[in-house]
């Protein structure tokens, strides 16, 4: 059996070494945050400001055992400027929340349309092989949290938490009831239970709506923070020409079949499509690069 000291590298007295969640005052959350979209963040300066972060973007509190060990997966393609703002914004928040966390950036190579579902699934499987964690957060690169009382952990084992119900782009209103896009937290176990995201959605959107169908198929839905807490600013950007309406009809067909397709389209077949081409343990994040394969010319498989 591992001892508490062995497990958490104990450097403080055992009497005060209680789980972080027992000490509300240790959270040091500040509530409402001023969003400063600063286009000229210097990466060296950012590294200096985050010297406690270990290579690969890993951090753990040293004065109390964390309640949750969290992996945050951030997919992108050609969005380095957003990613730097994302890192500058979230490292301090996650440390104030006293989480053990690792930031995992999953990048798509090539000029094909974006396939966020494949990037999430493939990165999750790599994390399973390499890291120890119990909670995973799927996070858009352009979403900046406005209130750090919105906790980045999984405290309900069976109900995922949609952390971003109030986004400035939608005037801080949930646009529709089944939306789980933006920022979604769930246990590692739950993500495997729903077989991850679909691999079949190309271009902008859809894979998150399909996730709702998967959750319903395993008899769950989501919790959400109060809209005054689950508030985000979305960094503005243009969707690439062709991304938004790619195979719109098939996307609708796919969505209509979520409930029957989920068990054979997801984590269990993503390796048929995705190849890991690069891994790097950068100072502020773990970096995976994937070749996600080619977008179909015709009707996608598995419909
Ligand atoms: C898309 C989702 C997206 C939502 C909010 C929907 O039309 O299918 O993927 O999250 O809009 O932008």
mmCIF file of N, CA and C and ligand atoms in Angstrom, residues 116 140 169-170 175-176 179-182 204-209 234 244 251 255, ligand 1:
data_model
loop_
_atom_site.group_PDB
_atom_site.id
_atom_site.type_symbol
_atom_site.label_atom_id
_atom_site.label_comp_id
_atom_site.label_asym_id
_atom_site.label_seq_id
_atom_site.Cartn_x
_atom_site.Cartn_y
_atom_site.Cartn_z
ATOM 1 N N UNK A 116 -12.552 17.535 -34.991
ATOM 2 C CA UNK A 116 -12.315 17.700 -33.562
ATOM 3 C C UNK A 116 -12.531 16.396 -32.798
ATOM 4 N N UNK A 140 -12.523 24.024 -25.922
ATOM 5 C CA UNK A 140 -12.225 24.811 -27.127
ATOM 6 C C UNK A 140 -11.113 25.815 -26.821
ATOM 7 N N UNK A 169 -20.841 35.296 -26.989
ATOM 8 C CA UNK A 169 -21.336 35.231 -28.375
ATOM 9 C C UNK A 169 -22.855 34.967 -28.410
ATOM 10 N N UNK A 170 -23.362 34.250 -27.420
ATOM 11 C CA UNK A 170 -24.806 33.949 -27.364
ATOM 12 C C UNK A 170 -25.508 34.798 -26.298
ATOM 13 N N UNK A 175 -27.995 28.538 -26.040
ATOM 14 C CA UNK A 175 -28.789 28.665 -27.269
ATOM 15 C C UNK A 175 -29.798 27.538 -27.452
ATOM 16 N N UNK A 176 -29.461 26.337 -27.015
ATOM 17 C CA UNK A 176 -30.441 25.250 -27.057
ATOM 18 C C UNK A 176 -30.100 24.232 -25.979
ATOM 19 N N UNK A 179 -27.115 21.524 -25.944
ATOM 20 C CA UNK A 179 -25.741 21.955 -26.263
ATOM 21 C C UNK A 179 -24.757 21.496 -25.178
ATOM 22 N N UNK A 180 -23.694 20.789 -25.591
ATOM 23 C CA UNK A 180 -22.628 20.432 -24.643
ATOM 24 C C UNK A 180 -21.256 20.859 -25.183
ATOM 25 N N UNK A 181 -21.270 21.732 -26.196
ATOM 26 C CA UNK A 181 -20.012 22.179 -26.813
ATOM 27 C C UNK A 181 -19.337 23.262 -25.980
ATOM 28 N N UNK A 182 -18.107 23.568 -26.335
ATOM 29 C CA UNK A 182 -17.345 24.617 -25.642
ATOM 30 C C UNK A 182 -16.407 24.008 -24.623
ATOM 31 N N UNK A 204 -16.802 22.405 -39.239
ATOM 32 C CA UNK A 204 -17.202 23.047 -37.998
ATOM 33 C C UNK A 204 -18.464 22.396 -37.405
ATOM 34 N N UNK A 205 -18.411 22.046 -36.140
ATOM 35 C CA UNK A 205 -19.603 21.684 -35.360
ATOM 36 C C UNK A 205 -20.143 20.276 -35.553
ATOM 37 N N UNK A 206 -21.085 19.935 -34.714
ATOM 38 C CA UNK A 206 -21.821 18.675 -34.844
ATOM 39 C C UNK A 206 -21.393 17.598 -33.867
ATOM 40 N N UNK A 207 -20.060 17.444 -33.673
ATOM 41 C CA UNK A 207 -19.592 16.327 -32.816
ATOM 42 C C UNK A 207 -20.085 16.486 -31.378
ATOM 43 N N UNK A 208 -20.281 17.723 -30.930
ATOM 44 C CA UNK A 208 -20.770 17.928 -29.555
ATOM 45 C C UNK A 208 -22.263 17.590 -29.459
ATOM 46 N N UNK A 209 -23.019 17.912 -30.519
ATOM 47 C CA UNK A 209 -24.451 17.562 -30.507
ATOM 48 C C UNK A 209 -24.604 16.036 -30.511
ATOM 49 N N UNK A 234 -15.675 34.344 -25.826
ATOM 50 C CA UNK A 234 -15.125 33.580 -26.950
ATOM 51 C C UNK A 234 -14.252 34.520 -27.786
ATOM 52 N N UNK A 244 -17.878 25.445 -42.445
ATOM 53 C CA UNK A 244 -19.161 25.533 -41.770
ATOM 54 C C UNK A 244 -20.231 24.625 -42.378
ATOM 55 N N UNK A 251 -24.392 15.612 -42.076
ATOM 56 C CA UNK A 251 -24.263 15.902 -40.652
ATOM 57 C C UNK A 251 -25.614 15.669 -39.957
ATOM 58 N N UNK A 255 -26.456 12.969 -37.118
ATOM 59 C CA UNK A 255 -27.070 13.318 -35.833
ATOM 60 C C UNK A 255 -28.315 12.485 -35.557
HETATM 61 C C1 LIG B 1 -23.164 23.147 -33.786
HETATM 62 C C2 LIG B 1 -22.410 22.855 -32.499
HETATM 63 C C3 LIG B 1 -21.983 24.157 -31.847
HETATM 64 C C4 LIG B 1 -23.211 25.027 -31.618
HETATM 65 C C5 LIG B 1 -22.879 26.338 -30.946
HETATM 66 C C6 LIG B 1 -24.333 24.079 -33.501
HETATM 67 O O1 LIG B 1 -25.001 24.422 -34.682
HETATM 68 O O2 LIG B 1 -23.655 21.946 -34.362
HETATM 69 O O3 LIG B 1 -21.303 22.059 -32.788
HETATM 70 O O4 LIG B 1 -21.358 23.885 -30.608
HETATM 71 O O5 LIG B 1 -23.860 25.280 -32.857
HETATM 72 O O6 LIG B 1 -21.992 27.102 -31.692
#
